[in-house]
GROMACS .gro file of N, CA, C and O in nm:
model
  456
    1UNK      N    1   2.975  -0.110   9.212
    1UNK     CA    2   3.044   0.016   9.193
    1UNK      C    3   2.913   0.040   9.196
    1UNK      O    4   2.862   0.054   9.014
    2UNK      N    5   2.843   0.176   9.146
    2UNK     CA    6   2.705   0.219   9.181
    2UNK      C    7   2.754   0.392   9.059
    2UNK      O    8   2.898   0.360   9.119
    3UNK      N    9   2.690   0.392   8.984
    3UNK     CA   10   2.730   0.492   8.881
    3UNK      C   11   2.763   0.614   8.932
    3UNK      O   12   2.814   0.659   8.838
    4UNK      N   13   2.655   0.688   9.030
    4UNK     CA   14   2.630   0.796   9.081
    4UNK      C   15   2.818   0.799   9.160
    4UNK      O   16   2.862   0.905   9.232
    5UNK      N   17   2.873   0.710   9.184
    5UNK     CA   18   3.004   0.652   9.269
    5UNK      C   19   3.071   0.736   9.163
    5UNK      O   20   3.138   0.644   9.115
    6UNK      N   21   3.163   0.887   9.231
    6UNK     CA   22   3.315   0.873   9.148
    6UNK      C   23   3.418   0.731   9.163
    6UNK      O   24   3.383   0.702   9.217
    7UNK      N   25   3.462   0.760   9.070
    7UNK     CA   26   3.556   0.658   9.041
    7UNK      C   27   3.737   0.719   9.051
    7UNK      O   28   3.706   0.762   8.974
    8UNK      N   29   3.829   0.724   9.085
    8UNK     CA   30   3.961   0.705   9.120
    8UNK      C   31   4.103   0.590   8.993
    8UNK      O   32   4.069   0.533   9.106
    9UNK      N   33   4.164   0.632   8.979
    9UNK     CA   34   4.190   0.539   8.952
    9UNK      C   35   4.350   0.555   8.992
    9UNK      O   36   4.373   0.673   9.032
   10UNK      N   37   4.421   0.506   9.016
   10UNK     CA   38   4.448   0.411   9.162
   10UNK      C   39   4.617   0.482   9.144
   10UNK      O   40   4.688   0.448   8.929
   11UNK      N   41   4.661   0.499   9.182
   11UNK     CA   42   4.827   0.598   9.213
   11UNK      C   43   4.920   0.444   9.156
   11UNK      O   44   5.050   0.505   9.044
   12UNK      N   45   4.889   0.316   9.158
   12UNK     CA   46   4.978   0.217   9.088
   12UNK      C   47   4.930   0.268   8.938
   12UNK      O   48   5.071   0.237   8.881
   13UNK      N   49   4.870   0.249   8.922
   13UNK     CA   50   4.753   0.237   8.782
   13UNK      C   51   4.826   0.409   8.700
   13UNK      O   52   4.842   0.333   8.568
   14UNK      N   53   4.839   0.502   8.757
   14UNK     CA   54   4.950   0.587   8.703
   14UNK      C   55   5.101   0.596   8.667
   14UNK      O   56   5.116   0.565   8.577
   15UNK      N   57   5.140   0.538   8.782
   15UNK     CA   58   5.302   0.510   8.732
   15UNK      C   59   5.264   0.378   8.639
   15UNK      O   60   5.348   0.408   8.532
   16UNK      N   61   5.224   0.255   8.612
   16UNK     CA   62   5.222   0.169   8.444
   16UNK      C   63   5.164   0.218   8.411
   16UNK      O   64   5.216   0.250   8.311
   17UNK      N   65   5.061   0.372   8.315
   17UNK     CA   66   5.038   0.368   8.258
   17UNK      C   67   5.163   0.486   8.168
   17UNK      O   68   5.228   0.476   8.062
   18UNK      N   69   5.248   0.566   8.271
   18UNK     CA   70   5.347   0.661   8.290
   18UNK      C   71   5.438   0.521   8.207
   18UNK      O   72   5.549   0.568   8.200
   19UNK      N   73   5.531   0.420   8.284
   19UNK     CA   74   5.616   0.322   8.263
   19UNK      C   75   5.588   0.363   8.119
   19UNK      O   76   5.720   0.350   8.020
   20UNK      N   77   5.492   0.297   8.046
   20UNK     CA   78   5.476   0.271   7.937
   20UNK      C   79   5.458   0.380   7.858
   20UNK      O   80   5.503   0.345   7.737
   21UNK      N   81   5.387   0.469   7.897
   21UNK     CA   82   5.450   0.598   7.793
   21UNK      C   83   5.599   0.634   7.771
   21UNK      O   84   5.627   0.642   7.619
   22UNK      N   85   5.674   0.599   7.876
   22UNK     CA   86   5.786   0.590   7.854
   22UNK      C   87   5.885   0.498   7.765
   22UNK      O   88   5.983   0.520   7.732
   23UNK      N   89   5.897   0.394   7.800
   23UNK     CA   90   5.926   0.247   7.695
   23UNK      C   91   5.871   0.288   7.594
   23UNK      O   92   5.960   0.271   7.461
   24UNK      N   93   5.715   0.319   7.539
   24UNK     CA   94   5.732   0.340   7.397
   24UNK      C   95   5.787   0.492   7.337
   24UNK      O   96   5.858   0.466   7.206
   25UNK      N   97   5.808   0.591   7.418
   25UNK     CA   98   5.861   0.697   7.360
   25UNK      C   99   6.011   0.633   7.305
   25UNK      O  100   6.136   0.628   7.189
   26UNK      N  101   6.115   0.548   7.372
   26UNK     CA  102   6.259   0.498   7.400
   26UNK      C  103   6.282   0.397   7.301
   26UNK      O  104   6.363   0.373   7.264
   27UNK      N  105   6.139   0.354   7.244
   27UNK     CA  106   6.107   0.238   7.136
   27UNK      C  107   6.165   0.328   7.009
   27UNK      O  108   6.150   0.225   6.907
   28UNK      N  109   6.108   0.426   6.996
   28UNK     CA  110   6.127   0.485   6.924
   28UNK      C  111   5.972   0.591   6.850
   28UNK      O  112   5.948   0.688   6.827
   29UNK      N  113   5.859   0.559   6.997
   29UNK     CA  114   5.800   0.702   7.001
   29UNK      C  115   5.696   0.646   6.887
   29UNK      O  116   5.670   0.509   6.796
   30UNK      N  117   5.607   0.732   6.864
   30UNK     CA  118   5.445   0.711   6.800
   30UNK      C  119   5.484   0.733   6.619
   30UNK      O  120   5.580   0.865   6.674
   31UNK      N  121   5.491   0.728   6.485
   31UNK     CA  122   5.477   0.847   6.376
   31UNK      C  123   5.497   0.955   6.373
   31UNK      O  124   5.390   0.986   6.417
   32UNK      N  125   5.559   1.066   6.361
   32UNK     CA  126   5.574   1.157   6.349
   32UNK      C  127   5.425   1.231   6.302
   32UNK      O  128   5.375   1.372   6.302
   33UNK      N  129   5.400   1.140   6.238
   33UNK     CA  130   5.218   1.177   6.116
   33UNK      C  131   5.104   1.209   6.222
   33UNK      O  132   5.057   1.310   6.204
   34UNK      N  133   5.146   1.134   6.380
   34UNK     CA  134   5.059   1.120   6.491
   34UNK      C  135   5.060   1.300   6.556
   34UNK      O  136   5.066   1.305   6.682
   35UNK      N  137   5.177   1.329   6.554
   35UNK     CA  138   5.180   1.407   6.652
   35UNK      C  139   5.422   1.378   6.709
   35UNK      O  140   5.420   1.293   6.690
   36UNK      N  141   5.472   1.478   6.821
   36UNK     CA  142   5.517   1.444   6.893
   36UNK      C  143   5.475   1.366   7.049
   36UNK      O  144   5.391   1.364   7.091
   37UNK      N  145   5.572   1.276   7.098
   37UNK     CA  146   5.592   1.183   7.134
   37UNK      C  147   5.527   1.315   7.247
   37UNK      O  148   5.615   1.364   7.273
   38UNK      N  149   5.473   1.252   7.410
   38UNK     CA  150   5.413   1.390   7.501
   38UNK      C  151   5.525   1.315   7.610
   38UNK      O  152   5.552   1.192   7.610
   39UNK      N  153   5.542   1.372   7.723
   39UNK     CA  154   5.636   1.315   7.912
   39UNK      C  155   5.516   1.206   7.959
   39UNK      O  156   5.352   1.239   7.945
   40UNK      N  157   5.588   1.131   8.006
   40UNK     CA  158   5.476   0.967   8.042
   40UNK      C  159   5.456   1.106   8.155
   40UNK      O  160   5.406   1.217   8.265
   41UNK      N  161   5.362   1.055   8.219
   41UNK     CA  162   5.213   1.177   8.266
   41UNK      C  163   5.223   1.133   8.434
   41UNK      O  164   5.233   1.291   8.522
   42UNK      N  165   5.251   1.016   8.460
   42UNK     CA  166   5.303   1.022   8.674
   42UNK      C  167   5.430   1.098   8.646
   42UNK      O  168   5.344   1.180   8.803
   43UNK      N  169   5.466   1.171   8.605
   43UNK     CA  170   5.579   1.182   8.635
   43UNK      C  171   5.596   1.359   8.563
   43UNK      O  172   5.704   1.426   8.634
   44UNK      N  173   5.576   1.369   8.474
   44UNK     CA  174   5.540   1.518   8.406
   44UNK      C  175   5.368   1.618   8.407
   44UNK      O  176   5.412   1.695   8.366
   45UNK      N  177   5.328   1.508   8.472
   45UNK     CA  178   5.120   1.597   8.424
   45UNK      C  179   5.166   1.768   8.440
   45UNK      O  180   5.069   1.833   8.448
   46UNK      N  181   5.189   1.769   8.603
   46UNK     CA  182   5.259   1.932   8.619
   46UNK      C  183   5.288   1.985   8.565
   46UNK      O  184   5.244   2.133   8.619
   47UNK      N  185   5.365   1.969   8.436
   47UNK     CA  186   5.469   2.045   8.420
   47UNK      C  187   5.395   2.068   8.246
   47UNK      O  188   5.460   2.090   8.131
   48UNK      N  189   5.236   1.986   8.205
   48UNK     CA  190   5.224   1.964   8.071
   48UNK      C  191   5.192   2.156   8.005
   48UNK      O  192   5.096   2.233   8.116
   49UNK      N  193   5.217   2.101   7.853
   49UNK     CA  194   5.159   2.248   7.810
   49UNK      C  195   5.046   2.220   7.755
   49UNK      O  196   4.997   2.032   7.765
   50UNK      N  197   5.009   2.313   7.700
   50UNK     CA  198   4.775   2.344   7.657
   50UNK      C  199   4.843   2.165   7.536
   50UNK      O  200   4.709   2.078   7.553
   51UNK      N  201   4.906   2.158   7.491
   51UNK     CA  202   4.964   2.069   7.365
   51UNK      C  203   4.934   1.938   7.418
   51UNK      O  204   4.895   1.851   7.328
   52UNK      N  205   5.078   1.867   7.545
   52UNK     CA  206   5.077   1.826   7.623
   52UNK      C  207   4.927   1.710   7.630
   52UNK      O  208   4.868   1.630   7.669
   53UNK      N  209   4.859   1.806   7.695
   53UNK     CA  210   4.667   1.769   7.783
   53UNK      C  211   4.623   1.808   7.684
   53UNK      O  212   4.508   1.713   7.674
   54UNK      N  213   4.626   1.823   7.528
   54UNK     CA  214   4.557   1.819   7.437
   54UNK      C  215   4.557   1.712   7.348
   54UNK      O  216   4.503   1.563   7.371
   55UNK      N  217   4.686   1.617   7.389
   55UNK     CA  218   4.746   1.527   7.339
   55UNK      C  219   4.640   1.378   7.387
   55UNK      O  220   4.645   1.276   7.337
   56UNK      N  221   4.707   1.392   7.529
   56UNK     CA  222   4.687   1.312   7.586
   56UNK      C  223   4.564   1.321   7.642
   56UNK      O  224   4.461   1.195   7.638
   57UNK      N  225   4.456   1.395   7.628
   57UNK     CA  226   4.368   1.424   7.706
   57UNK      C  227   4.257   1.305   7.555
   57UNK      O  228   4.146   1.259   7.513
   58UNK      N  229   4.306   1.375   7.399
   58UNK     CA  230   4.226   1.320   7.301
   58UNK      C  231   4.240   1.201   7.241
   58UNK      O  232   4.235   1.112   7.108
   59UNK      N  233   4.362   1.211   7.275
   59UNK     CA  234   4.466   1.047   7.179
   59UNK      C  235   4.513   0.967   7.276
   59UNK      O  236   4.467   0.857   7.213
   60UNK      N  237   4.607   0.982   7.398
   60UNK     CA  238   4.643   0.913   7.417
   60UNK      C  239   4.540   0.795   7.541
   60UNK      O  240   4.523   0.709   7.527
   61UNK      N  241   4.473   0.902   7.649
   61UNK     CA  242   4.383   0.906   7.745
   61UNK      C  243   4.284   0.728   7.697
   61UNK      O  244   4.290   0.667   7.721
   62UNK      N  245   4.245   0.738   7.596
   62UNK     CA  246   4.131   0.673   7.544
   62UNK      C  247   4.180   0.479   7.491
   62UNK      O  248   4.141   0.419   7.543
   63UNK      N  249   4.354   0.534   7.469
   63UNK     CA  250   4.421   0.431   7.487
   63UNK      C  251   4.481   0.329   7.611
   63UNK      O  252   4.446   0.237   7.587
   64UNK      N  253   4.511   0.455   7.675
   64UNK     CA  254   4.563   0.385   7.831
   64UNK      C  255   4.476   0.351   7.961
   64UNK      O  256   4.436   0.280   7.967
   65UNK      N  257   4.337   0.451   7.875
   65UNK     CA  258   4.199   0.428   8.001
   65UNK      C  259   4.153   0.278   7.950
   65UNK      O  260   4.065   0.190   8.006
   66UNK      N  261   4.174   0.210   7.876
   66UNK     CA  262   4.092   0.062   7.777
   66UNK      C  263   4.112  -0.033   7.877
   66UNK      O  264   4.253  -0.046   7.884
   67UNK      N  265   4.051  -0.083   7.975
   67UNK     CA  266   4.080  -0.181   8.038
   67UNK      C  267   4.121  -0.138   8.223
   67UNK      O  268   4.120  -0.259   8.281
   68UNK      N  269   4.149   0.016   8.169
   68UNK     CA  270   4.140   0.023   8.367
   68UNK      C  271   4.022   0.109   8.410
   68UNK      O  272   4.002   0.060   8.548
   69UNK      N  273   3.958   0.184   8.357
   69UNK     CA  274   3.814   0.246   8.358
   69UNK      C  275   3.730   0.143   8.344
   69UNK      O  276   3.709   0.040   8.262
   70UNK      N  277   3.624   0.124   8.499
   70UNK     CA  278   3.544  -0.021   8.437
   70UNK      C  279   3.444   0.020   8.374
   70UNK      O  280   3.434   0.234   8.318
   71UNK      N  281   3.399  -0.030   8.281
   71UNK     CA  282   3.210   0.007   8.232
   71UNK      C  283   3.134   0.057   8.347
   71UNK      O  284   3.098   0.004   8.470
   72UNK      N  285   3.016   0.142   8.318
   72UNK     CA  286   3.045   0.255   8.207
   72UNK      C  287   3.093   0.377   8.184
   72UNK      O  288   3.097   0.439   8.105
   73UNK      N  289   3.165   0.359   8.299
   73UNK     CA  290   3.305   0.495   8.313
   73UNK      C  291   3.401   0.487   8.128
   73UNK      O  292   3.359   0.569   8.105
   74UNK      N  293   3.431   0.405   8.144
   74UNK     CA  294   3.494   0.417   8.021
   74UNK      C  295   3.431   0.450   7.876
   74UNK      O  296   3.455   0.543   7.748
   75UNK      N  297   3.330   0.378   7.847
   75UNK     CA  298   3.225   0.400   7.707
   75UNK      C  299   3.182   0.563   7.734
   75UNK      O  300   3.205   0.625   7.649
   76UNK      N  301   3.142   0.596   7.827
   76UNK     CA  302   3.124   0.769   7.857
   76UNK      C  303   3.177   0.851   7.821
   76UNK      O  304   3.158   0.961   7.776
   77UNK      N  305   3.301   0.787   7.853
   77UNK     CA  306   3.395   0.857   7.835
   77UNK      C  307   3.486   0.873   7.723
   77UNK      O  308   3.515   0.983   7.622
   78UNK      N  309   3.518   0.777   7.637
   78UNK     CA  310   3.520   0.800   7.505
   78UNK      C  311   3.434   0.876   7.429
   78UNK      O  312   3.465   0.986   7.347
   79UNK      N  313   3.332   0.894   7.456
   79UNK     CA  314   3.114   0.935   7.373
   79UNK      C  315   3.197   1.087   7.426
   79UNK      O  316   3.229   1.173   7.354
   80UNK      N  317   3.235   1.114   7.568
   80UNK     CA  318   3.287   1.303   7.567
   80UNK      C  319   3.375   1.290   7.497
   80UNK      O  320   3.415   1.437   7.465
   81UNK      N  321   3.510   1.167   7.460
   81UNK     CA  322   3.625   1.283   7.422
   81UNK      C  323   3.584   1.300   7.257
   81UNK      O  324   3.611   1.386   7.156
   82UNK      N  325   3.514   1.167   7.207
   82UNK     CA  326   3.472   1.200   7.096
   82UNK      C  327   3.424   1.323   7.030
   82UNK      O  328   3.357   1.428   6.969
   83UNK      N  329   3.280   1.385   7.221
   83UNK     CA  330   3.171   1.487   7.186
   83UNK      C  331   3.370   1.587   7.131
   83UNK      O  332   3.337   1.697   7.053
   84UNK      N  333   3.406   1.677   7.237
   84UNK     CA  334   3.517   1.746   7.290
   84UNK      C  335   3.541   1.745   7.090
   84UNK      O  336   3.567   1.860   7.078
   85UNK      N  337   3.579   1.635   7.040
   85UNK     CA  338   3.685   1.638   6.902
   85UNK      C  339   3.592   1.710   6.809
   85UNK      O  340   3.647   1.803   6.703
   86UNK      N  341   3.503   1.690   6.787
   86UNK     CA  342   3.332   1.770   6.711
   86UNK      C  343   3.351   1.901   6.779
   86UNK      O  344   3.337   1.898   6.662
   87UNK      N  345   3.353   1.875   6.910
   87UNK     CA  346   3.307   2.051   6.985
   87UNK      C  347   3.404   2.167   6.869
   87UNK      O  348   3.413   2.236   6.917
   88UNK      N  349   3.547   2.080   6.895
   88UNK     CA  350   3.662   2.141   6.837
   88UNK      C  351   3.737   2.129   6.723
   88UNK      O  352   3.795   2.162   6.627
   89UNK      N  353   3.615   2.116   6.617
   89UNK     CA  354   3.640   2.092   6.472
   89UNK      C  355   3.625   2.231   6.385
   89UNK      O  356   3.570   2.271   6.412
   90UNK      N  357   3.721   2.206   6.325
   90UNK     CA  358   3.697   2.283   6.209
   90UNK      C  359   3.638   2.387   6.110
   90UNK      O  360   3.567   2.477   6.140
   91UNK      N  361   3.537   2.168   6.118
   91UNK     CA  362   3.404   2.223   6.073
   91UNK      C  363   3.302   2.172   6.115
   91UNK      O  364   3.399   2.037   6.195
   92UNK      N  365   3.169   2.253   6.197
   92UNK     CA  366   3.120   2.122   6.239
   92UNK      C  367   2.959   2.083   6.187
   92UNK      O  368   2.941   2.234   6.049
   93UNK      N  369   2.886   1.965   6.124
   93UNK     CA  370   2.766   1.988   6.060
   93UNK      C  371   2.664   1.985   6.190
   93UNK      O  372   2.720   1.937   6.282
   94UNK      N  373   2.566   1.961   6.118
   94UNK     CA  374   2.409   1.958   6.254
   94UNK      C  375   2.441   1.883   6.340
   94UNK      O  376   2.431   1.847   6.436
   95UNK      N  377   2.433   1.741   6.245
   95UNK     CA  378   2.485   1.631   6.301
   95UNK      C  379   2.591   1.584   6.426
   95UNK      O  380   2.488   1.548   6.548
   96UNK      N  381   2.646   1.687   6.408
   96UNK     CA  382   2.785   1.681   6.510
   96UNK      C  383   2.725   1.812   6.682
   96UNK      O  384   2.765   1.714   6.726
   97UNK      N  385   2.659   1.906   6.564
   97UNK     CA  386   2.594   1.969   6.693
   97UNK      C  387   2.553   1.913   6.764
   97UNK      O  388   2.479   1.933   6.929
   98UNK      N  389   2.432   1.824   6.744
   98UNK     CA  390   2.337   1.722   6.811
   98UNK      C  391   2.444   1.662   6.899
   98UNK      O  392   2.401   1.619   7.047
   99UNK      N  393   2.513   1.583   6.836
   99UNK     CA  394   2.583   1.476   6.912
   99UNK      C  395   2.632   1.575   7.044
   99UNK      O  396   2.654   1.480   7.160
  100UNK      N  397   2.704   1.635   7.045
  100UNK     CA  398   2.748   1.733   7.112
  100UNK      C  399   2.664   1.737   7.265
  100UNK      O  400   2.717   1.767   7.335
  101UNK      N  401   2.517   1.818   7.188
  101UNK     CA  402   2.414   1.865   7.290
  101UNK      C  403   2.426   1.738   7.388
  101UNK      O  404   2.392   1.825   7.498
  102UNK      N  405   2.381   1.608   7.291
  102UNK     CA  406   2.359   1.518   7.443
  102UNK      C  407   2.413   1.481   7.498
  102UNK      O  408   2.431   1.437   7.609
  103UNK      N  409   2.637   1.473   7.434
  103UNK     CA  410   2.713   1.416   7.465
  103UNK      C  411   2.756   1.431   7.634
  103UNK      O  412   2.761   1.401   7.738
  104UNK      N  413   2.752   1.634   7.580
  104UNK     CA  414   2.789   1.644   7.703
  104UNK      C  415   2.755   1.714   7.853
  104UNK      O  416   2.808   1.619   7.913
  105UNK      N  417   2.598   1.707   7.850
  105UNK     CA  418   2.526   1.672   7.973
  105UNK      C  419   2.549   1.539   8.050
  105UNK      O  420   2.506   1.508   8.156
  106UNK      N  421   2.476   1.404   7.916
  106UNK     CA  422   2.473   1.328   8.021
  106UNK      C  423   2.701   1.208   8.064
  106UNK      O  424   2.633   1.192   8.133
  107UNK      N  425   2.797   1.331   8.016
  107UNK     CA  426   2.910   1.248   8.087
  107UNK      C  427   2.955   1.337   8.186
  107UNK      O  428   3.071   1.282   8.312
  108UNK      N  429   2.869   1.552   8.218
  108UNK     CA  430   2.922   1.612   8.300
  108UNK      C  431   2.882   1.483   8.440
  108UNK      O  432   2.988   1.588   8.556
  109UNK      N  433   2.800   1.402   8.457
  109UNK     CA  434   2.779   1.329   8.600
  109UNK      C  435   2.901   1.278   8.650
  109UNK      O  436   2.964   1.292   8.810
  110UNK      N  437   2.978   1.268   8.526
  110UNK     CA  438   3.093   1.142   8.628
  110UNK      C  439   3.257   1.272   8.669
  110UNK      O  440   3.357   1.208   8.699
  111UNK      N  441   3.232   1.369   8.630
  111UNK     CA  442   3.347   1.457   8.641
  111UNK      C  443   3.321   1.548   8.741
  111UNK      O  444   3.369   1.661   8.845
  112UNK      N  445   3.181   1.546   8.781
  112UNK     CA  446   3.148   1.681   8.897
  112UNK      C  447   3.158   1.673   9.041
  112UNK      O  448   3.044   1.578   9.050
  113UNK      N  449   3.194   1.636   9.152
  113UNK     CA  450   3.160   1.610   9.264
  113UNK      C  451   3.107   1.738   9.404
  113UNK      O  452   3.115   1.805   9.286
  114UNK      N  453   2.996   1.666   9.442
  114UNK     CA  454   2.908   1.765   9.526
  114UNK      C  455   3.047   1.770   9.640
  114UNK      O  456   3.113   1.723   9.657
   0.00000   0.00000   0.00000
């Protein structure tokens, strides 16, 4: 696989991720300190509210995509997640601005299609 080719996650993998999310919730979910459990992405993504998308994107997706997204996609995706977290923090320091400025352009080729 070349770096410039788009990568798509197989629908069966989305189903597996959703089933795992359902099992996690059924077993008692995540500690309340980390927020509430979101609905399984494979069945409910079309009905996610902004807070669920935020939690999926910034908390859950790096966990569920590990071992699913091949390199270098996974590493670049996690870098992008870190950049979004830094960019949307209540306080931001010059080093964070530099990180965000470098990371967004480097990662954009993964998500833009011709």
